[in-house]
């Protein structure tokens, strides 16, 4: 992921879900007979918050018992991590295993910096959730392994909903709109706080429509905002935004939407589960009123599309300990440790069968049903430049909300998007 994930455990408890590890002492990667990999040390880079202490301790013990090798975690910070990883992968002595953001994985794979893990996928990844594994695949090959994920949910104020006479959470988008209408008519609260540029929610709506933000044109990628399916996603966003007083030209961090919600006069907002903790930090009294539900889709049997943020594990192509690295992944991604991480950090595991580990975390329980139908921004190295400020997708959204048709708004920004997609990654 590009940003920290913080899992709201219960409601008030917050755990950072991005941590790291690294370093190398130069020992060789060959096995040593009956002693396995004795005398070797495997270095793992993980992001700050991703590896809770209990999980790390137990994993290290299991790894060292099985392999006779040592395991060294080196915690990394998100600030500047892309350049740090890019540099490390080009050096002679890179970390052996790295946590990499899921949307960043294709760029690292494109440079040749990641090892092909197709054999590992065949051995342990048969039941990885397809949507979660998609970012680990580049040019048809498995260059990483899915580790943990999170997506947006509806965070709502139970008191506001009760005041509006709403007795249950909606199961379809139409029901959700009816609930927002009820809040608007029967209370003084703002039904939903949704700024005009919450573009990861828009990306989720686009995924829900079966569309993508780019398309292939010959041997290059170009904007796909003019696709009627993308336009439909934006029209749905506009229908939601009509229930909000939030500015049409700001994103969810300007101001922080959870802090607006914390004042107690907003029915709901769409965000990450950890944002409930932000609201509680701003107003402790609101904790008892916070609830979560899955963003409903058009039909009750299929949640809305969501953007999946998360992290993969990858092995540096330049590591001299390829086999030892794969032994680490077999243990770290096993049901035991994948399930334990989901339980402790409140993150979505890489297979649906492990979601039972989320039962004590209401935000994660609400997020999990949408994961299988989720997706990401375009998984191409060229996409990163599109997100740079000023983000033209945000400009497109604001233009539609201020009266342009989706087609007109797309035409205004497609030249800039195409220019950025043409930049070398």
CSV table of C-alpha atoms in Angstrom, one decimal:
chain,number,residue,atom,x,y,z
A,1,UNK,CA,0.0,0.0,0.0
A,2,UNK,CA,1.1,3.6,-0.5
A,3,UNK,CA,-0.2,4.7,2.9
A,4,UNK,CA,-0.2,3.3,6.4
A,5,UNK,CA,-3.1,1.1,7.2
A,6,UNK,CA,-4.3,1.2,10.8
A,7,UNK,CA,-6.7,-1.5,11.8
A,8,UNK,CA,-9.5,-0.5,14.2
A,9,UNK,CA,-9.6,-3.4,16.6
A,10,UNK,CA,-13.0,-3.4,18.3
A,11,UNK,CA,-13.5,0.3,17.7
A,12,UNK,CA,-11.1,2.3,19.8
A,13,UNK,CA,-8.1,0.1,19.5
A,14,UNK,CA,-5.7,0.9,16.7
A,15,UNK,CA,-2.9,-1.1,15.3
A,16,UNK,CA,-0.6,0.0,12.5
A,17,UNK,CA,-0.6,-2.4,9.6
A,18,UNK,CA,2.6,-1.6,7.8
A,19,UNK,CA,6.0,-2.7,9.2
A,20,UNK,CA,9.4,-3.7,7.8
A,21,UNK,CA,12.7,-5.5,8.0
A,22,UNK,CA,16.1,-5.9,6.2
A,23,UNK,CA,19.9,-6.3,6.1
A,24,UNK,CA,22.2,-9.0,4.9
A,25,UNK,CA,25.4,-10.5,6.3
A,26,UNK,CA,26.6,-12.0,3.0
A,27,UNK,CA,26.3,-15.7,3.8
A,28,UNK,CA,25.6,-18.0,1.0
A,29,UNK,CA,22.2,-19.5,0.1
A,30,UNK,CA,23.0,-23.1,-0.3
A,31,UNK,CA,21.7,-25.8,2.0
A,32,UNK,CA,24.1,-27.6,4.4
A,33,UNK,CA,22.8,-31.2,4.3
A,34,UNK,CA,21.1,-32.5,7.4
A,35,UNK,CA,21.6,-29.1,9.1
A,36,UNK,CA,19.3,-27.4,6.5
A,37,UNK,CA,20.4,-23.8,6.2
A,38,UNK,CA,22.4,-23.7,9.4
A,39,UNK,CA,24.7,-20.7,9.6
A,40,UNK,CA,22.7,-18.5,7.2
A,41,UNK,CA,20.7,-15.4,8.1
A,42,UNK,CA,17.6,-14.3,6.1
A,43,UNK,CA,16.9,-10.6,6.0
A,44,UNK,CA,13.3,-9.4,5.7
A,45,UNK,CA,12.2,-5.8,5.1
A,46,UNK,CA,8.7,-5.2,6.5
A,47,UNK,CA,6.9,-1.9,6.9
A,48,UNK,CA,6.4,-0.2,10.2
A,49,UNK,CA,3.3,-1.7,11.9
A,50,UNK,CA,2.9,-4.7,9.6
A,51,UNK,CA,4.6,-7.3,11.9
A,52,UNK,CA,3.1,-7.3,15.5
A,53,UNK,CA,5.5,-8.4,18.2
A,54,UNK,CA,3.7,-11.7,19.1
A,55,UNK,CA,3.4,-12.7,15.4
A,56,UNK,CA,7.0,-11.9,14.7
A,57,UNK,CA,8.3,-13.8,17.7
A,58,UNK,CA,6.3,-16.9,16.9
A,59,UNK,CA,7.2,-16.8,13.2
A,60,UNK,CA,10.9,-16.4,13.9
A,61,UNK,CA,10.8,-19.4,16.3
A,62,UNK,CA,9.0,-21.5,13.7
A,63,UNK,CA,11.4,-20.5,10.9
A,64,UNK,CA,14.6,-21.0,12.9
A,65,UNK,CA,13.4,-24.4,14.2
A,66,UNK,CA,12.5,-25.6,10.7
A,67,UNK,CA,15.5,-24.2,8.7
A,68,UNK,CA,18.2,-24.0,11.4
A,69,UNK,CA,18.9,-20.5,9.9
A,70,UNK,CA,18.5,-17.1,11.6
A,71,UNK,CA,15.8,-14.6,10.7
A,72,UNK,CA,16.4,-10.9,10.8
A,73,UNK,CA,13.6,-8.4,10.5
A,74,UNK,CA,14.4,-4.8,9.6
A,75,UNK,CA,11.6,-2.3,10.0
A,76,UNK,CA,11.1,0.3,7.2
A,77,UNK,CA,9.2,3.6,7.1
A,78,UNK,CA,6.7,4.3,4.3
A,79,UNK,CA,8.2,7.8,3.6
A,80,UNK,CA,10.7,7.3,0.8
A,81,UNK,CA,10.3,3.5,0.7
A,82,UNK,CA,9.8,3.3,-3.1
A,83,UNK,CA,13.1,4.8,-3.9
A,84,UNK,CA,14.8,2.8,-1.2
A,85,UNK,CA,13.5,-0.5,-2.5
A,86,UNK,CA,14.3,0.5,-6.1
A,87,UNK,CA,17.9,1.2,-5.1
A,88,UNK,CA,18.3,-1.9,-3.0
A,89,UNK,CA,17.0,-4.2,-5.7
A,90,UNK,CA,19.7,-2.8,-8.1
A,91,UNK,CA,22.5,-3.6,-5.6
A,92,UNK,CA,24.6,-6.7,-5.2
A,93,UNK,CA,23.5,-7.4,-1.6
A,94,UNK,CA,19.7,-6.7,-1.4
A,95,UNK,CA,17.4,-7.7,1.4
A,96,UNK,CA,16.2,-11.3,0.7
A,97,UNK,CA,12.5,-10.8,1.3
A,98,UNK,CA,10.6,-7.5,1.0
A,99,UNK,CA,7.1,-6.2,1.8
A,100,UNK,CA,6.0,-4.2,-1.2
A,101,UNK,CA,2.8,-2.3,-1.7
A,102,UNK,CA,0.4,-4.1,-3.9
A,103,UNK,CA,0.0,-1.4,-6.4
A,104,UNK,CA,3.8,-0.8,-6.5
A,105,UNK,CA,4.6,-4.5,-7.2
A,106,UNK,CA,4.3,-4.3,-11.0
A,107,UNK,CA,6.9,-1.5,-11.2
A,108,UNK,CA,9.4,-3.5,-9.2
A,109,UNK,CA,8.7,-6.6,-11.3
A,110,UNK,CA,9.1,-4.6,-14.6
A,111,UNK,CA,12.7,-3.7,-13.7
A,112,UNK,CA,13.7,-7.3,-13.2
A,113,UNK,CA,14.2,-6.8,-9.5
A,114,UNK,CA,11.9,-9.5,-8.2
A,115,UNK,CA,12.3,-13.3,-8.4
A,116,UNK,CA,9.7,-15.4,-10.2
A,117,UNK,CA,7.7,-17.2,-7.6
A,118,UNK,CA,5.5,-19.3,-9.9
A,119,UNK,CA,6.6,-22.5,-8.3
A,120,UNK,CA,5.7,-21.2,-4.9
A,121,UNK,CA,2.2,-20.2,-6.2
A,122,UNK,CA,1.7,-23.8,-7.4
A,123,UNK,CA,2.8,-25.2,-4.1
A,124,UNK,CA,0.9,-23.0,-1.6
A,125,UNK,CA,-1.2,-20.5,-3.5
A,126,UNK,CA,-4.0,-22.6,-5.0
A,127,UNK,CA,-6.7,-21.0,-2.8
A,128,UNK,CA,-5.3,-17.4,-2.7
A,129,UNK,CA,-8.2,-15.1,-3.4
A,130,UNK,CA,-7.9,-14.1,-7.0
A,131,UNK,CA,-8.6,-10.4,-6.6
A,132,UNK,CA,-5.9,-10.2,-3.8
A,133,UNK,CA,-3.3,-12.1,-5.9
A,134,UNK,CA,-3.8,-10.0,-9.0
A,135,UNK,CA,-1.2,-7.4,-8.1
A,136,UNK,CA,1.5,-10.1,-7.6
A,137,UNK,CA,1.3,-11.2,-11.2
A,138,UNK,CA,3.1,-9.3,-14.0
A,139,UNK,CA,3.3,-10.3,-17.6
A,140,UNK,CA,1.8,-13.6,-16.7
A,141,UNK,CA,4.3,-14.6,-14.0
A,142,UNK,CA,4.1,-14.6,-10.2
A,143,UNK,CA,6.5,-12.0,-8.9
A,144,UNK,CA,5.2,-11.8,-5.4
A,145,UNK,CA,2.8,-13.4,-2.9
A,146,UNK,CA,-0.3,-11.7,-1.5
A,147,UNK,CA,0.1,-11.0,2.2
A,148,UNK,CA,-2.6,-8.7,3.8
A,149,UNK,CA,-5.2,-6.2,2.6
A,150,UNK,CA,-7.8,-3.6,3.6
A,151,UNK,CA,-10.6,-1.8,1.9
A,152,UNK,CA,-13.2,0.8,2.5
A,153,UNK,CA,-16.5,0.3,4.5
A,154,UNK,CA,-19.4,2.5,5.5
A,155,UNK,CA,-18.7,4.0,9.0
A,156,UNK,CA,-22.0,5.1,10.4
A,157,UNK,CA,-23.5,6.8,13.4
A,158,UNK,CA,-26.0,4.4,15.0
A,159,UNK,CA,-27.8,7.2,16.9
A,160,UNK,CA,-28.4,9.3,13.8
A,161,UNK,CA,-29.8,6.2,12.0
A,162,UNK,CA,-32.0,5.4,14.9
A,163,UNK,CA,-33.3,9.0,15.0
A,164,UNK,CA,-34.3,8.5,11.4
A,165,UNK,CA,-36.2,5.4,12.2
A,166,UNK,CA,-33.8,3.1,10.4
A,167,UNK,CA,-33.7,-0.3,12.1
A,168,UNK,CA,-31.2,-2.2,9.9
A,169,UNK,CA,-28.2,-1.6,7.7
A,170,UNK,CA,-28.9,-1.6,3.9
A,171,UNK,CA,-28.1,-4.6,1.7
A,172,UNK,CA,-28.4,-2.9,-1.7
A,173,UNK,CA,-27.4,0.5,-3.0
A,174,UNK,CA,-31.0,1.5,-3.5
A,175,UNK,CA,-31.7,0.7,0.1
A,176,UNK,CA,-28.7,2.8,1.1
A,177,UNK,CA,-30.0,5.8,-0.8
A,178,UNK,CA,-33.4,5.4,0.8
A,179,UNK,CA,-31.8,5.4,4.2
A,180,UNK,CA,-29.9,8.6,3.3
A,181,UNK,CA,-33.2,10.2,2.2
A,182,UNK,CA,-34.7,9.2,5.6
A,183,UNK,CA,-31.9,10.8,7.5
A,184,UNK,CA,-32.2,13.9,5.4
A,185,UNK,CA,-36.0,14.2,6.0
A,186,UNK,CA,-36.2,13.1,9.6
A,187,UNK,CA,-33.1,14.5,11.3
A,188,UNK,CA,-30.9,17.6,11.2
A,189,UNK,CA,-27.9,15.5,10.4
A,190,UNK,CA,-25.9,15.5,7.1
A,191,UNK,CA,-26.8,12.1,5.7
A,192,UNK,CA,-23.3,11.3,4.5
A,193,UNK,CA,-20.1,13.2,4.4
A,194,UNK,CA,-18.5,12.6,1.0
A,195,UNK,CA,-16.1,15.2,-0.5
A,196,UNK,CA,-15.9,15.5,-4.2
A,197,UNK,CA,-12.5,13.9,-4.6
A,198,UNK,CA,-12.6,10.7,-2.6
A,199,UNK,CA,-11.2,9.0,-5.6
A,200,UNK,CA,-10.4,5.6,-4.1
A,201,UNK,CA,-14.1,5.2,-3.5
A,202,UNK,CA,-14.7,6.3,-7.1
A,203,UNK,CA,-12.1,3.7,-8.2
A,204,UNK,CA,-14.1,1.1,-6.3
A,205,UNK,CA,-17.3,2.1,-8.1
A,206,UNK,CA,-15.5,1.8,-11.4
A,207,UNK,CA,-14.3,-1.7,-10.4
A,208,UNK,CA,-17.9,-2.5,-9.5
A,209,UNK,CA,-19.0,-1.5,-13.0
A,210,UNK,CA,-16.5,-3.8,-14.6
A,211,UNK,CA,-14.4,-1.0,-15.9
A,212,UNK,CA,-10.8,0.2,-15.7
A,213,UNK,CA,-9.3,3.7,-15.6
A,214,UNK,CA,-6.9,2.9,-18.6
A,215,UNK,CA,-7.1,0.9,-21.8
A,216,UNK,CA,-4.5,-0.4,-24.2
A,217,UNK,CA,-4.1,1.5,-27.5
A,218,UNK,CA,-1.6,-0.3,-29.6
A,219,UNK,CA,1.5,-0.7,-27.5
A,220,UNK,CA,0.7,2.0,-25.0
A,221,UNK,CA,-1.9,2.7,-22.3
A,222,UNK,CA,-4.3,5.7,-22.5
A,223,UNK,CA,-7.1,7.1,-20.5
A,224,UNK,CA,-10.3,5.2,-20.3
A,225,UNK,CA,-12.4,7.8,-18.5
A,226,UNK,CA,-14.6,8.2,-21.5
A,227,UNK,CA,-15.8,4.7,-21.2
A,228,UNK,CA,-19.6,4.8,-20.4
A,229,UNK,CA,-19.0,2.3,-17.6
A,230,UNK,CA,-16.6,4.7,-15.9
A,231,UNK,CA,-19.2,7.4,-16.5
A,232,UNK,CA,-21.8,5.3,-14.8
A,233,UNK,CA,-19.6,4.9,-11.8
A,234,UNK,CA,-19.2,8.6,-11.6
A,235,UNK,CA,-22.9,9.1,-11.8
A,236,UNK,CA,-23.4,6.8,-8.9
A,237,UNK,CA,-20.7,8.8,-7.0
A,238,UNK,CA,-22.6,12.0,-7.9
A,239,UNK,CA,-25.9,10.5,-6.5
A,240,UNK,CA,-24.1,9.8,-3.2
A,241,UNK,CA,-22.4,13.2,-3.1
A,242,UNK,CA,-25.8,14.9,-3.5
A,243,UNK,CA,-26.6,13.9,0.1
A,244,UNK,CA,-23.4,15.7,1.4
A,245,UNK,CA,-22.5,19.2,2.2
A,246,UNK,CA,-18.8,18.4,1.7
A,247,UNK,CA,-16.8,20.5,-0.7
A,248,UNK,CA,-16.8,19.2,-4.3
A,249,UNK,CA,-13.1,20.2,-4.9
A,250,UNK,CA,-11.5,18.6,-1.8
A,251,UNK,CA,-10.6,15.0,-0.8
A,252,UNK,CA,-11.3,13.1,2.3
A,253,UNK,CA,-8.2,14.4,4.1
A,254,UNK,CA,-9.1,18.1,3.6
A,255,UNK,CA,-10.5,18.2,6.2
A,256,UNK,CA,-10.1,14.8,7.7
A,257,UNK,CA,-13.5,13.2,7.2
A,258,UNK,CA,-13.4,11.2,10.4
A,259,UNK,CA,-13.0,14.4,12.4
A,260,UNK,CA,-16.1,15.9,10.7
A,261,UNK,CA,-18.0,12.7,11.5
A,262,UNK,CA,-16.7,12.9,15.1
A,263,UNK,CA,-18.9,16.0,15.7
A,264,UNK,CA,-21.9,13.7,15.8
A,265,UNK,CA,-24.0,15.4,13.2
A,266,UNK,CA,-23.2,13.1,10.2
A,267,UNK,CA,-25.0,9.9,9.4
A,268,UNK,CA,-22.1,8.1,7.7
A,269,UNK,CA,-18.9,8.3,5.7
A,270,UNK,CA,-17.0,5.9,3.4
A,271,UNK,CA,-13.5,5.2,4.6
A,272,UNK,CA,-11.0,2.8,6.1
A,273,UNK,CA,-12.0,1.0,9.3
A,274,UNK,CA,-9.1,2.6,11.2
A,275,UNK,CA,-10.7,6.1,10.6
A,276,UNK,CA,-13.1,5.2,13.4
A,277,UNK,CA,-10.1,5.5,15.7
A,278,UNK,CA,-9.4,9.0,14.3
A,279,UNK,CA,-13.0,10.0,15.1
A,280,UNK,CA,-12.8,8.6,18.6
A,281,UNK,CA,-9.6,10.5,19.2
A,282,UNK,CA,-11.4,13.7,18.2
A,283,UNK,CA,-14.5,12.9,20.3
A,284,UNK,CA,-14.4,10.1,22.8
A,285,UNK,CA,-18.2,10.3,23.3
A,286,UNK,CA,-18.9,9.1,19.8
A,287,UNK,CA,-17.3,5.7,20.3
A,288,UNK,CA,-20.6,4.1,21.5
A,289,UNK,CA,-22.4,5.2,18.4
A,290,UNK,CA,-20.0,4.0,15.7
A,291,UNK,CA,-21.0,1.0,13.5
A,292,UNK,CA,-19.7,-0.4,10.3
A,293,UNK,CA,-21.3,-2.1,7.3
A,294,UNK,CA,-20.1,-3.3,3.9
A,295,UNK,CA,-20.6,-0.9,1.0
A,296,UNK,CA,-23.7,-2.3,-0.6
A,297,UNK,CA,-23.8,-3.0,-4.4
A,298,UNK,CA,-26.7,-3.1,-6.9
A,299,UNK,CA,-27.9,-6.4,-5.6
A,300,UNK,CA,-27.8,-7.9,-2.1
A,301,UNK,CA,-25.6,-10.9,-3.2
A,302,UNK,CA,-22.7,-8.7,-4.5
A,303,UNK,CA,-21.1,-5.9,-2.5
A,304,UNK,CA,-20.0,-2.7,-4.2
A,305,UNK,CA,-16.6,-2.8,-5.9
A,306,UNK,CA,-13.8,-1.6,-3.6
A,307,UNK,CA,-10.2,-0.5,-4.0
A,308,UNK,CA,-7.9,-3.0,-2.3
A,309,UNK,CA,-4.9,-1.5,-0.5
A,310,UNK,CA,-2.4,-4.0,0.8
A,311,UNK,CA,1.0,-5.5,0.8
A,312,UNK,CA,2.7,-8.4,-0.9
A,313,UNK,CA,5.8,-10.4,0.0
A,314,UNK,CA,8.5,-10.5,-2.7
A,315,UNK,CA,11.9,-12.1,-3.0
A,316,UNK,CA,14.7,-10.0,-4.4
A,317,UNK,CA,16.0,-11.5,-7.7
A,318,UNK,CA,19.5,-10.6,-6.5
A,319,UNK,CA,19.2,-12.5,-3.2
A,320,UNK,CA,21.6,-15.4,-2.9
A,321,UNK,CA,19.2,-17.2,-0.7
A,322,UNK,CA,16.3,-18.0,-3.0
A,323,UNK,CA,15.4,-21.3,-1.5
A,324,UNK,CA,15.6,-20.1,2.1
A,325,UNK,CA,13.4,-17.1,1.2
A,326,UNK,CA,10.8,-19.5,-0.1
A,327,UNK,CA,10.9,-21.5,3.1
A,328,UNK,CA,10.2,-18.2,4.9
A,329,UNK,CA,7.2,-17.5,2.7
A,330,UNK,CA,5.8,-21.0,3.1
A,331,UNK,CA,5.8,-20.4,6.9
A,332,UNK,CA,4.7,-16.7,6.9
A,333,UNK,CA,1.9,-17.4,4.5
A,334,UNK,CA,0.7,-20.6,6.1
A,335,UNK,CA,-2.8,-20.7,7.5
A,336,UNK,CA,-1.4,-20.5,11.0
A,337,UNK,CA,0.5,-17.3,10.6
A,338,UNK,CA,-1.7,-15.7,7.9
A,339,UNK,CA,-4.6,-16.2,10.2
A,340,UNK,CA,-2.8,-14.9,13.3
A,341,UNK,CA,-1.8,-11.7,11.5
A,342,UNK,CA,-5.4,-11.2,10.4
A,343,UNK,CA,-6.6,-11.6,13.9
A,344,UNK,CA,-4.0,-9.4,15.5
A,345,UNK,CA,-3.9,-6.6,13.0
A,346,UNK,CA,-7.5,-6.7,11.7
A,347,UNK,CA,-6.4,-7.0,8.1
A,348,UNK,CA,-7.9,-9.2,5.4
A,349,UNK,CA,-5.9,-12.4,4.8
A,350,UNK,CA,-5.0,-13.8,1.4
A,351,UNK,CA,-7.7,-16.5,1.3
A,352,UNK,CA,-11.4,-16.3,2.2
A,353,UNK,CA,-11.2,-19.4,4.4
A,354,UNK,CA,-9.2,-17.4,6.9
A,355,UNK,CA,-11.6,-14.5,7.3
A,356,UNK,CA,-13.1,-16.2,10.4
A,357,UNK,CA,-10.0,-14.8,12.2
A,358,UNK,CA,-11.6,-11.3,11.9
A,359,UNK,CA,-14.7,-12.0,14.0
A,360,UNK,CA,-13.6,-9.8,16.9
A,361,UNK,CA,-13.0,-6.8,14.6
A,362,UNK,CA,-16.3,-5.1,13.4
A,363,UNK,CA,-14.6,-2.9,10.8
A,364,UNK,CA,-12.7,-5.9,9.3
A,365,UNK,CA,-15.9,-8.0,9.3
A,366,UNK,CA,-17.6,-5.3,7.3
A,367,UNK,CA,-14.6,-5.0,4.9
A,368,UNK,CA,-14.1,-8.7,4.2
A,369,UNK,CA,-17.2,-9.5,2.1
A,370,UNK,CA,-16.1,-7.0,-0.6
A,371,UNK,CA,-12.6,-8.2,-1.0
A,372,UNK,CA,-13.2,-11.0,-3.5
A,373,UNK,CA,-14.9,-8.5,-5.9
A,374,UNK,CA,-12.4,-5.8,-5.3
A,375,UNK,CA,-9.5,-4.5,-7.4
A,376,UNK,CA,-6.9,-1.8,-7.6
A,377,UNK,CA,-5.8,1.1,-9.7
A,378,UNK,CA,-4.3,0.0,-13.0
A,379,UNK,CA,-1.5,-2.5,-12.3
A,380,UNK,CA,1.0,-1.0,-14.7
A,381,UNK,CA,4.2,0.8,-13.9
A,382,UNK,CA,3.1,3.8,-15.9
A,383,UNK,CA,0.1,4.5,-13.6
A,384,UNK,CA,2.1,6.0,-10.7
A,385,UNK,CA,2.6,9.3,-12.5
A,386,UNK,CA,-1.1,9.7,-13.0
A,387,UNK,CA,-1.6,9.9,-9.2
A,388,UNK,CA,0.9,12.8,-8.8
A,389,UNK,CA,-0.7,16.1,-7.7
A,390,UNK,CA,-2.6,17.6,-9.2
A,391,UNK,CA,-4.4,14.3,-9.8
A,392,UNK,CA,-6.4,14.6,-13.1
A,393,UNK,CA,-8.9,12.0,-11.9
A,394,UNK,CA,-9.8,14.2,-9.0
A,395,UNK,CA,-10.2,17.1,-11.5
A,396,UNK,CA,-12.5,14.9,-13.6
A,397,UNK,CA,-14.7,14.1,-10.5
A,398,UNK,CA,-15.0,17.7,-9.5
A,399,UNK,CA,-16.0,18.7,-13.0
A,400,UNK,CA,-18.8,16.2,-13.1
A,401,UNK,CA,-20.1,17.2,-9.7
A,402,UNK,CA,-20.1,20.8,-10.8
A,403,UNK,CA,-22.3,20.1,-13.9
A,404,UNK,CA,-20.2,18.6,-16.7
A,405,UNK,CA,-21.3,15.3,-18.2
A,406,UNK,CA,-18.8,12.5,-17.5
A,407,UNK,CA,-17.9,12.5,-21.2
A,408,UNK,CA,-17.2,16.3,-21.2
A,409,UNK,CA,-15.2,16.0,-18.0
A,410,UNK,CA,-13.2,13.1,-19.4
A,411,UNK,CA,-12.3,15.1,-22.5
A,412,UNK,CA,-10.9,17.9,-20.3
A,413,UNK,CA,-8.3,15.7,-18.6
A,414,UNK,CA,-7.6,12.8,-20.9
A,415,UNK,CA,-4.7,14.6,-22.6
A,416,UNK,CA,-3.0,15.1,-19.3
A,417,UNK,CA,-3.6,11.5,-18.3
A,418,UNK,CA,-2.2,10.3,-21.6
A,419,UNK,CA,0.9,12.5,-21.2
A,420,UNK,CA,1.6,11.0,-17.8
A,421,UNK,CA,1.0,7.5,-19.0
A,422,UNK,CA,3.6,8.1,-21.7
A,423,UNK,CA,6.3,9.0,-19.2
A,424,UNK,CA,8.9,6.4,-18.6
A,425,UNK,CA,8.4,4.7,-15.3
